[in-house]
Amino acid sequence: MPKIVVVGAGVAGLTTALLLSRDKSNKVTIVARHMPGDYDIEYTSPWAGANVLPMSDAPGSRWERETWPELQRLASEVPEAGIHFQKAMVLRRPKKPVTGDKPGSLSDALFADDPWFRDLMPDFRDLPADEVLEGYSSASEFTSVCINTALYLPWLVGQCRANGVILRRAVLPHIADAAAYANLQVQPDGATAQATGLDHKDTIIINCTGLLACRLGGVMDSAVQPARGQIVVIRDELSPMLTSDNVGDIYGEAPQTEIFYNMTRAGGGGTVIGGTYQLGNWDSQPDLNTAARLLSRMAATHPTLRAAGKTAADLDVIRHGVGLRPYRSGGVRLESEQIDLKEGSGKVWVVHNYGHSGWGYQGSYGCSNRVVELVAEIVGK
Ligand code: FAD
């Protein structure tokens, strides 16, 4: 029986553990420094909106293509997962000087004039000129979802526990340290304890450490850095979800490396107003001047707020926040390798699944499917 230790309890770790635990021949344990319920600058998943706005290019779209049907199913059939349908409107700027992996940019593919995902996302349509919002040159609309991460992450934990996954809190200095948790057993009183006999022949470690992959011993991935996202959460409900990037000049400001979006979370989760995309910036504290810009742009643009005559001062702020997207130059790392066990007693397989930047939710099931394939390849060797 493969003994699988997933390191990380963000959306990547929990989704991966969920899919692996559906195979009853796997014994799955999650070990993490942060768990759902925590809010910490080094734990990205709770800070996300999160919605689905495809960001990959067509050749790299497998992760998003495979995830959308499952998120659609959860929104339709599983209300307790905290996901609901929302209309999304992608706004294209008149000028596109800075796109791609640059500060202030989400993705070239999202803002393409003829995006590949017009065949994936339901009700896709290009808006006629008279429906395009002021300041923008063109726009497209489709049905998407918004995930209330405060409901969805605990729901994933519950699904994992229902499948027998053991969850344990620990800080691992080195990825190989995860092997020590492969033999955990649940005791009759609910506590976990080491089973006797540490045999790592069938142990597989899954590395879902997100941003902290840049600091984890045995990984130390220097391609990983934060793409800082500042947000404001308000009580007002807004529809549709608008998105644009590099928006400073549209609002008569100096060219800004900032993005522009709103999404109303399911189940009374409030509306997230964003945001920033600041590469290499680790600052955990919200900047109130930035927050004021985010709110006033939204009040000046969103049809719901304009119709109600609301200004930025009228918006009912719940909280300010900052999350760090786990950006990785070269894209997500999804591959397996063998590494030395620390005690010098042979090697252990590690499957990496980290570096999802701003699309960790919308690619979660596709990437986790790939981990399941990689684990099957290892077990079959
Ligand atoms: P994390 O959530 O950071 O989890 C990492 C886990 O690894 C944690 O449990 C941590 O404790 C653990 N860990 C790390 N190192 C160690 C160690 N040494 N020992 C033990 N445990 C360790 N994505 C979307 O799809 N749609 C969106 O709309 C969206 N909006 C976003 C908005 C903002 C403002 C931000 C910041 C992000 C957004 N994202 C969105 C991106 C998404 O949030 C991330 O891609 C995703 O959360 C990354 O998840 P993860 O599990 O890889 O990392």
Short mmCIF file of C-alpha atoms and ligand atoms in Angstrom, two decimals:
data_model
loop_
_atom_site.label_atom_id
_atom_site.label_comp_id
_atom_site.label_asym_id
_atom_site.label_seq_id
_atom_site.Cartn_x
_atom_site.Cartn_y
_atom_site.Cartn_z
CA MET A 1 0.00 0.00 0.00
CA PRO A 2 1.57 3.36 -1.01
CA LYS A 3 2.02 5.60 2.03
CA ILE A 4 1.59 9.11 0.70
CA VAL A 5 2.53 12.24 2.67
CA VAL A 6 1.20 15.47 1.18
CA VAL A 7 3.10 18.50 2.46
CA GLY A 8 0.80 21.53 2.43
CA ALA A 9 -2.87 22.20 3.22
CA GLY A 10 -3.61 24.95 0.72
CA VAL A 11 -5.87 24.32 -2.24
CA ALA A 12 -3.10 22.36 -3.99
CA GLY A 13 -2.38 20.01 -1.08
CA LEU A 14 -6.00 19.45 -0.09
CA THR A 15 -7.21 18.78 -3.65
CA THR A 16 -4.30 16.44 -4.30
CA ALA A 17 -4.95 14.56 -1.05
CA LEU A 18 -8.65 14.33 -1.89
CA LEU A 19 -8.05 12.77 -5.31
CA LEU A 20 -5.36 10.39 -4.02
CA SER A 21 -7.57 9.28 -1.11
CA ARG A 22 -10.36 8.23 -3.49
CA ASP A 23 -8.16 5.23 -4.26
CA LYS A 24 -8.59 3.07 -1.15
CA SER A 25 -5.23 1.40 -1.75
CA ASN A 26 -3.48 4.69 -0.84
CA LYS A 27 -2.79 5.67 2.78
CA VAL A 28 -2.75 9.49 2.73
CA THR A 29 -1.46 11.91 5.39
CA ILE A 30 -1.33 15.71 5.12
CA VAL A 31 1.39 17.56 7.04
CA ALA A 32 1.28 21.36 7.05
CA ARG A 33 2.47 24.40 8.88
CA HIS A 34 -0.79 26.25 8.10
CA MET A 35 -4.29 24.78 7.96
CA PRO A 36 -7.68 26.15 6.85
CA GLY A 37 -8.79 28.66 9.46
CA ASP A 38 -5.35 30.31 9.60
CA TYR A 39 -4.68 33.71 8.00
CA ASP A 40 -0.96 34.18 7.44
CA ILE A 41 1.12 35.97 4.84
CA GLU A 42 2.92 32.67 4.08
CA TYR A 43 -0.37 30.82 3.41
CA THR A 44 -1.87 31.98 0.13
CA SER A 45 -5.07 30.01 -0.35
CA PRO A 46 -7.39 31.80 2.13
CA TRP A 47 -6.67 35.17 0.48
CA ALA A 48 -7.83 34.24 -3.02
CA GLY A 49 -11.17 35.46 -4.40
CA ALA A 50 -11.41 32.95 -5.93
CA ASN A 51 -12.93 32.76 -9.39
CA VAL A 52 -12.20 31.14 -12.78
CA LEU A 53 -10.64 33.37 -15.44
CA PRO A 54 -8.49 31.13 -17.67
CA MET A 55 -4.90 32.39 -17.78
CA SER A 56 -2.94 29.68 -19.56
CA ASP A 57 -2.25 29.68 -23.28
CA ALA A 58 -4.02 27.02 -25.38
CA PRO A 59 -1.16 24.46 -25.36
CA GLY A 60 -0.83 24.74 -21.58
CA SER A 61 -4.54 24.69 -20.85
CA ARG A 62 -4.87 21.09 -19.59
CA TRP A 63 -4.97 22.09 -15.89
CA GLU A 64 -7.74 24.64 -16.37
CA ARG A 65 -9.70 22.56 -18.88
CA GLU A 66 -9.82 19.61 -16.46
CA THR A 67 -10.73 21.76 -13.45
CA TRP A 68 -13.68 23.68 -14.88
CA PRO A 69 -16.12 20.71 -15.13
CA GLU A 70 -15.57 19.80 -11.46
CA LEU A 71 -16.01 23.38 -10.21
CA GLN A 72 -19.13 23.62 -12.38
CA ARG A 73 -20.45 20.38 -10.82
CA LEU A 74 -19.74 21.61 -7.29
CA ALA A 75 -21.50 24.93 -8.00
CA SER A 76 -24.54 23.08 -9.39
CA GLU A 77 -24.85 20.15 -7.02
CA VAL A 78 -22.87 20.72 -3.80
CA PRO A 79 -23.96 23.94 -2.06
CA GLU A 80 -21.94 23.14 1.07
CA ALA A 81 -18.72 23.51 -0.98
CA GLY A 82 -19.32 27.30 -1.05
CA ILE A 83 -19.14 27.85 -4.81
CA HIS A 84 -21.72 29.70 -6.92
CA PHE A 85 -22.08 30.80 -10.51
CA GLN A 86 -21.28 34.40 -11.41
CA LYS A 87 -21.11 36.23 -14.73
CA ALA A 88 -17.56 37.32 -15.59
CA MET A 89 -16.68 40.26 -17.84
CA VAL A 90 -13.10 40.56 -19.16
CA LEU A 91 -12.30 44.19 -20.07
CA ARG A 92 -9.58 44.85 -22.65
CA ARG A 93 -7.59 48.06 -22.51
CA PRO A 94 -7.02 50.32 -25.52
CA LYS A 95 -3.24 49.86 -25.17
CA LYS A 96 -1.51 46.60 -24.26
CA PRO A 97 2.06 47.66 -23.58
CA VAL A 98 2.83 45.40 -20.64
CA THR A 99 1.44 41.91 -20.42
CA GLY A 100 2.65 38.46 -19.49
CA ASP A 101 4.66 37.84 -16.37
CA LYS A 102 5.15 41.48 -15.49
CA PRO A 103 4.05 43.56 -12.52
CA GLY A 104 0.43 44.54 -12.89
CA SER A 105 -0.35 41.83 -15.44
CA LEU A 106 -2.44 38.73 -15.01
CA SER A 107 -1.87 36.94 -18.33
CA ASP A 108 -1.74 37.57 -22.06
CA ALA A 109 -4.14 34.72 -22.75
CA LEU A 110 -6.94 36.07 -20.56
CA PHE A 111 -7.07 39.31 -22.55
CA ALA A 112 -6.60 37.78 -26.03
CA ASP A 113 -9.04 39.09 -28.65
CA ASP A 114 -9.92 35.54 -29.64
CA PRO A 115 -9.30 33.44 -26.49
CA TRP A 116 -9.14 29.61 -26.62
CA PHE A 117 -11.55 29.39 -23.69
CA ARG A 118 -14.50 30.74 -25.67
CA ASP A 119 -15.27 27.04 -26.26
CA LEU A 120 -14.85 26.08 -22.60
CA MET A 121 -16.70 28.70 -20.59
CA PRO A 122 -20.51 28.66 -20.87
CA ASP A 123 -22.45 31.52 -22.53
CA PHE A 124 -19.28 33.11 -23.93
CA ARG A 125 -19.98 36.22 -26.02
CA ASP A 126 -18.06 39.24 -27.26
CA LEU A 127 -19.88 42.39 -26.20
CA PRO A 128 -21.13 44.83 -28.84
CA ALA A 129 -19.44 48.26 -28.67
CA ASP A 130 -22.40 49.90 -26.92
CA GLU A 131 -22.11 47.44 -23.99
CA VAL A 132 -18.37 47.95 -23.42
CA LEU A 133 -17.72 49.92 -20.22
CA GLU A 134 -16.30 53.43 -20.55
CA GLY A 135 -12.51 53.62 -20.95
CA TYR A 136 -12.12 50.09 -22.31
CA SER A 137 -11.80 49.12 -25.96
CA SER A 138 -13.58 45.75 -26.01
CA ALA A 139 -14.94 43.10 -23.67
CA SER A 140 -16.15 39.52 -23.43
CA GLU A 141 -18.59 37.92 -21.03
CA PHE A 142 -19.16 34.33 -19.88
CA THR A 143 -20.48 32.29 -16.97
CA SER A 144 -17.85 31.54 -14.32
CA VAL A 145 -17.90 30.71 -10.61
CA CYS A 146 -16.77 32.38 -7.43
CA ILE A 147 -15.45 30.21 -4.60
CA ASN A 148 -15.86 31.34 -1.00
CA THR A 149 -12.45 30.12 0.17
CA ALA A 150 -13.50 30.41 3.84
CA LEU A 151 -16.10 27.70 3.13
CA TYR A 152 -14.35 25.72 0.41
CA LEU A 153 -11.05 24.96 2.17
CA PRO A 154 -12.76 23.49 5.27
CA TRP A 155 -15.08 21.58 2.94
CA LEU A 156 -12.01 20.02 1.27
CA VAL A 157 -10.66 19.10 4.73
CA GLY A 158 -13.99 17.40 5.54
CA GLN A 159 -13.94 15.44 2.26
CA CYS A 160 -10.38 14.31 2.96
CA ARG A 161 -11.23 13.23 6.52
CA ALA A 162 -14.25 11.33 5.25
CA ASN A 163 -11.83 9.37 3.03
CA GLY A 164 -9.57 8.54 5.97
CA VAL A 165 -6.87 11.15 5.38
CA ILE A 166 -4.87 11.99 8.53
CA LEU A 167 -4.01 15.70 9.04
CA ARG A 168 -1.04 16.71 11.18
CA ARG A 169 0.46 20.13 11.86
CA ALA A 170 4.24 20.40 11.58
CA VAL A 171 6.94 22.65 10.15
CA LEU A 172 9.36 20.70 7.98
CA PRO A 173 12.87 22.11 7.54
CA HIS A 174 13.54 19.66 4.67
CA ILE A 175 11.18 17.92 2.22
CA ALA A 176 12.63 14.51 3.15
CA ASP A 177 11.44 15.09 6.74
CA ALA A 178 7.91 14.35 5.47
CA ALA A 179 8.80 10.65 5.31
CA ALA A 180 8.67 10.52 9.11
CA TYR A 181 4.87 11.02 8.90
CA ALA A 182 4.21 8.17 6.48
CA ASN A 183 3.52 5.66 9.23
CA LEU A 184 1.14 7.73 11.37
CA GLN A 185 -1.84 5.83 12.71
CA VAL A 186 -5.01 7.18 14.33
CA GLN A 187 -5.34 5.91 17.92
CA PRO A 188 -8.67 4.93 19.52
CA ASP A 189 -8.78 8.31 21.34
CA GLY A 190 -8.44 10.19 18.01
CA ALA A 191 -4.79 11.19 18.54
CA THR A 192 -2.18 10.24 15.96
CA ALA A 193 0.96 8.29 16.76
CA GLN A 194 3.85 6.71 14.91
CA ALA A 195 3.37 3.11 14.00
CA THR A 196 6.39 0.99 14.71
CA GLY A 197 8.83 0.03 12.01
CA LEU A 198 9.91 2.89 9.77
CA ASP A 199 10.03 1.36 6.34
CA HIS A 200 10.00 3.93 3.50
CA LYS A 201 9.93 1.45 0.65
CA ASP A 202 6.38 2.48 -0.30
CA THR A 203 6.53 6.10 0.84
CA ILE A 204 5.79 8.88 -1.66
CA ILE A 205 5.99 12.57 -0.69
CA ILE A 206 3.89 15.18 -2.51
CA ASN A 207 5.30 18.70 -2.30
CA CYS A 208 2.46 21.26 -2.26
CA THR A 209 4.27 23.98 -0.33
CA GLY A 210 3.38 26.89 -2.63
CA LEU A 211 5.46 30.01 -2.11
CA LEU A 212 7.56 28.42 0.64
CA ALA A 213 9.07 26.00 -1.90
CA CYS A 214 11.69 28.73 -2.27
CA ARG A 215 12.80 28.16 1.34
CA LEU A 216 12.24 24.44 1.88
CA GLY A 217 15.36 22.31 2.34
CA GLY A 218 15.88 19.87 -0.53
CA VAL A 219 13.84 22.11 -2.85
CA MET A 220 15.03 25.73 -2.45
CA ASP A 221 13.47 26.71 -5.77
CA SER A 222 14.89 30.13 -6.67
CA ALA A 223 12.38 30.45 -9.55
CA VAL A 224 9.61 30.93 -6.97
CA GLN A 225 8.79 34.42 -5.70
CA PRO A 226 5.69 36.25 -4.46
CA ALA A 227 3.30 38.15 -6.72
CA ARG A 228 1.77 40.30 -4.00
CA GLY A 229 -1.99 40.77 -4.13
CA GLN A 230 -3.65 43.47 -2.02
CA ILE A 231 -7.44 43.31 -1.70
CA VAL A 232 -10.36 44.95 0.09
CA VAL A 233 -13.40 42.89 1.12
CA ILE A 234 -16.71 44.78 1.19
CA ARG A 235 -20.29 43.87 2.14
CA ASP A 236 -21.86 45.25 -1.06
CA GLU A 237 -22.77 42.57 -3.62
CA LEU A 238 -21.72 43.32 -7.22
CA SER A 239 -22.52 41.53 -10.47
CA PRO A 240 -20.90 40.86 -12.93
CA MET A 241 -17.30 40.11 -11.93
CA LEU A 242 -15.15 42.64 -13.85
CA THR A 243 -11.46 42.09 -14.63
CA SER A 244 -8.75 44.15 -16.32
CA ASP A 245 -5.04 44.83 -15.78
CA ASN A 246 -2.48 47.64 -16.00
CA VAL A 247 -5.37 50.01 -15.43
CA GLY A 248 -3.73 53.20 -14.14
CA ASP A 249 -3.96 55.22 -17.35
CA ILE A 250 -7.67 54.44 -17.76
CA TYR A 251 -8.39 56.24 -14.51
CA GLY A 252 -6.21 59.25 -15.28
CA GLU A 253 -3.51 58.15 -12.85
CA ALA A 254 0.18 57.72 -13.50
CA PRO A 255 0.72 54.38 -15.25
CA GLN A 256 0.07 51.87 -12.49
CA THR A 257 1.16 48.32 -12.16
CA GLU A 258 -2.22 47.35 -10.76
CA ILE A 259 -5.05 45.07 -11.77
CA PHE A 260 -8.78 45.65 -11.42
CA TYR A 261 -11.36 43.08 -10.37
CA ASN A 262 -14.33 42.27 -8.18
CA MET A 263 -15.92 38.99 -7.20
CA THR A 264 -18.79 38.28 -4.83
CA ARG A 265 -18.22 35.11 -2.85
CA ALA A 266 -20.91 32.47 -2.35
CA GLY A 267 -22.83 32.16 0.91
CA GLY A 268 -22.52 35.71 2.24
CA GLY A 269 -18.74 35.82 1.87
CA GLY A 270 -18.66 39.48 0.84
CA THR A 271 -17.12 40.96 -2.31
CA VAL A 272 -13.39 40.94 -2.95
CA ILE A 273 -12.09 44.10 -4.68
CA GLY A 274 -8.64 43.84 -6.19
CA GLY A 275 -5.93 44.38 -6.58
CA THR A 276 -2.22 44.36 -7.09
CA TYR A 277 0.22 41.95 -8.76
CA GLN A 278 3.63 42.97 -7.41
CA LEU A 279 6.43 40.56 -8.25
CA GLY A 280 9.09 40.05 -5.59
CA ASN A 281 7.19 42.05 -2.95
CA TRP A 282 6.85 40.24 0.43
CA ASP A 283 5.14 43.12 2.30
CA SER A 284 2.34 41.68 4.43
CA GLN A 285 0.74 45.02 5.32
CA PRO A 286 -2.02 46.62 3.20
CA ASP A 287 -1.24 50.10 1.89
CA LEU A 288 -4.24 52.36 2.51
CA ASN A 289 -3.52 54.63 -0.49
CA THR A 290 -3.63 51.55 -2.71
CA ALA A 291 -6.87 50.46 -1.06
CA ALA A 292 -8.42 53.88 -1.72
CA ARG A 293 -7.47 53.60 -5.42
CA LEU A 294 -9.01 50.13 -5.69
CA LEU A 295 -12.30 51.29 -4.19
CA SER A 296 -12.58 54.51 -6.19
CA ARG A 297 -11.88 52.74 -9.50
CA MET A 298 -14.58 50.19 -8.71
CA ALA A 299 -17.10 52.87 -7.73
CA ALA A 300 -16.35 54.77 -10.96
CA THR A 301 -16.79 51.68 -13.16
CA HIS A 302 -19.07 49.00 -11.81
CA PRO A 303 -22.61 49.20 -13.24
CA THR A 304 -24.19 48.07 -9.94
CA LEU A 305 -22.49 50.87 -8.00
CA ARG A 306 -23.06 53.49 -10.68
CA ALA A 307 -26.75 52.62 -10.86
CA ALA A 308 -26.99 53.01 -7.07
CA GLY A 309 -25.05 56.31 -7.20
CA LYS A 310 -22.47 54.97 -4.73
CA THR A 311 -19.00 56.48 -4.32
CA ALA A 312 -15.94 54.83 -2.76
CA ALA A 313 -16.89 56.40 0.58
CA ASP A 314 -20.22 54.56 0.52
CA LEU A 315 -18.63 51.11 0.24
CA ASP A 316 -18.94 49.05 3.41
CA VAL A 317 -15.47 47.66 4.13
CA ILE A 318 -15.21 44.33 6.02
CA ARG A 319 -11.41 44.10 5.96
CA HIS A 320 -8.22 44.82 4.06
CA GLY A 321 -5.91 41.97 3.12
CA VAL A 322 -2.70 40.91 1.41
CA GLY A 323 -1.90 37.51 -0.07
CA LEU A 324 1.23 36.37 -1.88
CA ARG A 325 0.65 34.38 -5.09
CA PRO A 326 3.26 31.61 -5.52
CA TYR A 327 4.67 32.85 -8.85
CA ARG A 328 7.23 30.58 -10.56
CA SER A 329 9.14 31.70 -13.64
CA GLY A 330 8.77 28.90 -16.17
CA GLY A 331 5.37 27.93 -14.75
CA VAL A 332 4.07 25.33 -12.34
CA ARG A 333 6.37 22.48 -11.25
CA LEU A 334 4.61 19.15 -11.77
CA GLU A 335 7.15 16.34 -11.88
CA SER A 336 8.64 13.55 -9.82
CA GLU A 337 12.18 12.94 -8.60
CA GLN A 338 13.99 10.72 -6.13
CA ILE A 339 15.78 12.38 -3.23
CA ASP A 340 18.01 11.05 -0.45
CA LEU A 341 16.42 10.32 2.89
CA LYS A 342 18.16 12.33 5.57
CA GLU A 343 19.21 9.43 7.73
CA GLY A 344 21.12 8.05 4.77
CA SER A 345 18.80 5.07 4.47
CA GLY A 346 18.10 5.17 0.78
CA LYS A 347 15.92 7.36 -1.40
CA VAL A 348 12.30 8.45 -1.45
CA TRP A 349 10.08 9.61 -4.32
CA VAL A 350 8.86 13.20 -4.30
CA VAL A 351 6.15 14.54 -6.62
CA HIS A 352 6.11 18.33 -6.89
CA ASN A 353 2.91 20.35 -7.34
CA TYR A 354 3.65 24.01 -6.62
CA GLY A 355 4.05 27.41 -8.27
CA HIS A 356 0.45 28.08 -9.42
CA SER A 357 0.73 31.85 -9.13
CA GLY A 358 -2.76 33.41 -9.61
CA TRP A 359 -4.59 30.30 -10.88
CA GLY A 360 -4.25 27.74 -8.08
CA TYR A 361 -8.01 27.17 -7.67
CA GLN A 362 -8.96 27.22 -11.33
CA GLY A 363 -6.22 24.69 -12.12
CA SER A 364 -6.51 22.61 -8.91
CA TYR A 365 -8.24 19.47 -10.21
CA GLY A 366 -6.20 19.33 -13.43
CA CYS A 367 -2.89 19.58 -11.56
CA SER A 368 -4.02 17.07 -8.93
CA ASN A 369 -5.04 14.63 -11.69
CA ARG A 370 -1.47 14.87 -12.96
CA VAL A 371 -0.13 14.06 -9.48
CA VAL A 372 -2.35 10.96 -9.43
CA GLU A 373 -0.82 9.93 -12.78
CA LEU A 374 2.72 10.51 -11.52
CA VAL A 375 2.04 8.48 -8.37
CA ALA A 376 0.66 5.64 -10.51
CA GLU A 377 3.85 5.74 -12.61
CA ILE A 378 5.99 5.48 -9.45
CA VAL A 379 3.93 2.63 -7.99
CA GLY A 380 4.16 0.81 -11.34
CA LYS A 381 7.97 1.00 -11.50
P1 FAD B 1 -0.67 27.72 -0.08
O1 FAD B 1 -2.10 28.00 0.02
O2 FAD B 1 0.26 28.80 0.31
O3 FAD B 1 -0.39 26.44 0.81
C1 FAD B 1 0.93 26.01 1.08
C2 FAD B 1 0.88 24.99 2.20
O4 FAD B 1 2.19 24.45 2.39
C3 FAD B 1 0.46 25.58 3.55
O5 FAD B 1 -0.36 24.68 4.25
C4 FAD B 1 1.79 25.76 4.25
O6 FAD B 1 1.68 25.79 5.66
C5 FAD B 1 2.50 24.51 3.77
N1 FAD B 1 3.95 24.56 3.93
C6 FAD B 1 4.84 25.33 3.26
N2 FAD B 1 6.09 25.09 3.69
C7 FAD B 1 5.99 24.16 4.67
C8 FAD B 1 6.92 23.50 5.53
N3 FAD B 1 8.24 23.76 5.45
N4 FAD B 1 6.47 22.61 6.43
C9 FAD B 1 5.14 22.32 6.53
N5 FAD B 1 4.22 22.92 5.74
C10 FAD B 1 4.63 23.82 4.83
N6 FAD B 1 -6.39 31.57 -7.83
C11 FAD B 1 -7.47 31.24 -8.60
O7 FAD B 1 -7.53 30.14 -9.15
N7 FAD B 1 -8.49 32.14 -8.78
C12 FAD B 1 -8.48 33.38 -8.20
O8 FAD B 1 -9.42 34.17 -8.36
C13 FAD B 1 -7.36 33.73 -7.40
N8 FAD B 1 -7.30 34.95 -6.80
C14 FAD B 1 -6.24 35.27 -5.99
C15 FAD B 1 -6.21 36.51 -5.35
C16 FAD B 1 -5.19 36.82 -4.48
C17 FAD B 1 -5.18 38.15 -3.79
C18 FAD B 1 -4.16 35.88 -4.25
C19 FAD B 1 -3.06 36.19 -3.29
C20 FAD B 1 -4.16 34.65 -4.91
C21 FAD B 1 -5.18 34.34 -5.79
N9 FAD B 1 -5.23 33.11 -6.47
C22 FAD B 1 -6.32 32.77 -7.24
C23 FAD B 1 -4.08 32.19 -6.44
C24 FAD B 1 -4.27 31.06 -5.44
O9 FAD B 1 -4.67 31.58 -4.22
C25 FAD B 1 -2.94 30.30 -5.30
O10 FAD B 1 -2.47 29.87 -6.55
C26 FAD B 1 -3.14 29.08 -4.40
O11 FAD B 1 -3.79 29.44 -3.21
C27 FAD B 1 -1.82 28.40 -4.08
O12 FAD B 1 -2.13 27.31 -3.25
P2 FAD B 1 -1.03 26.36 -2.64
O13 FAD B 1 -1.76 25.26 -1.97
O14 FAD B 1 -0.02 26.03 -3.67
O15 FAD B 1 -0.25 27.27 -1.56
#
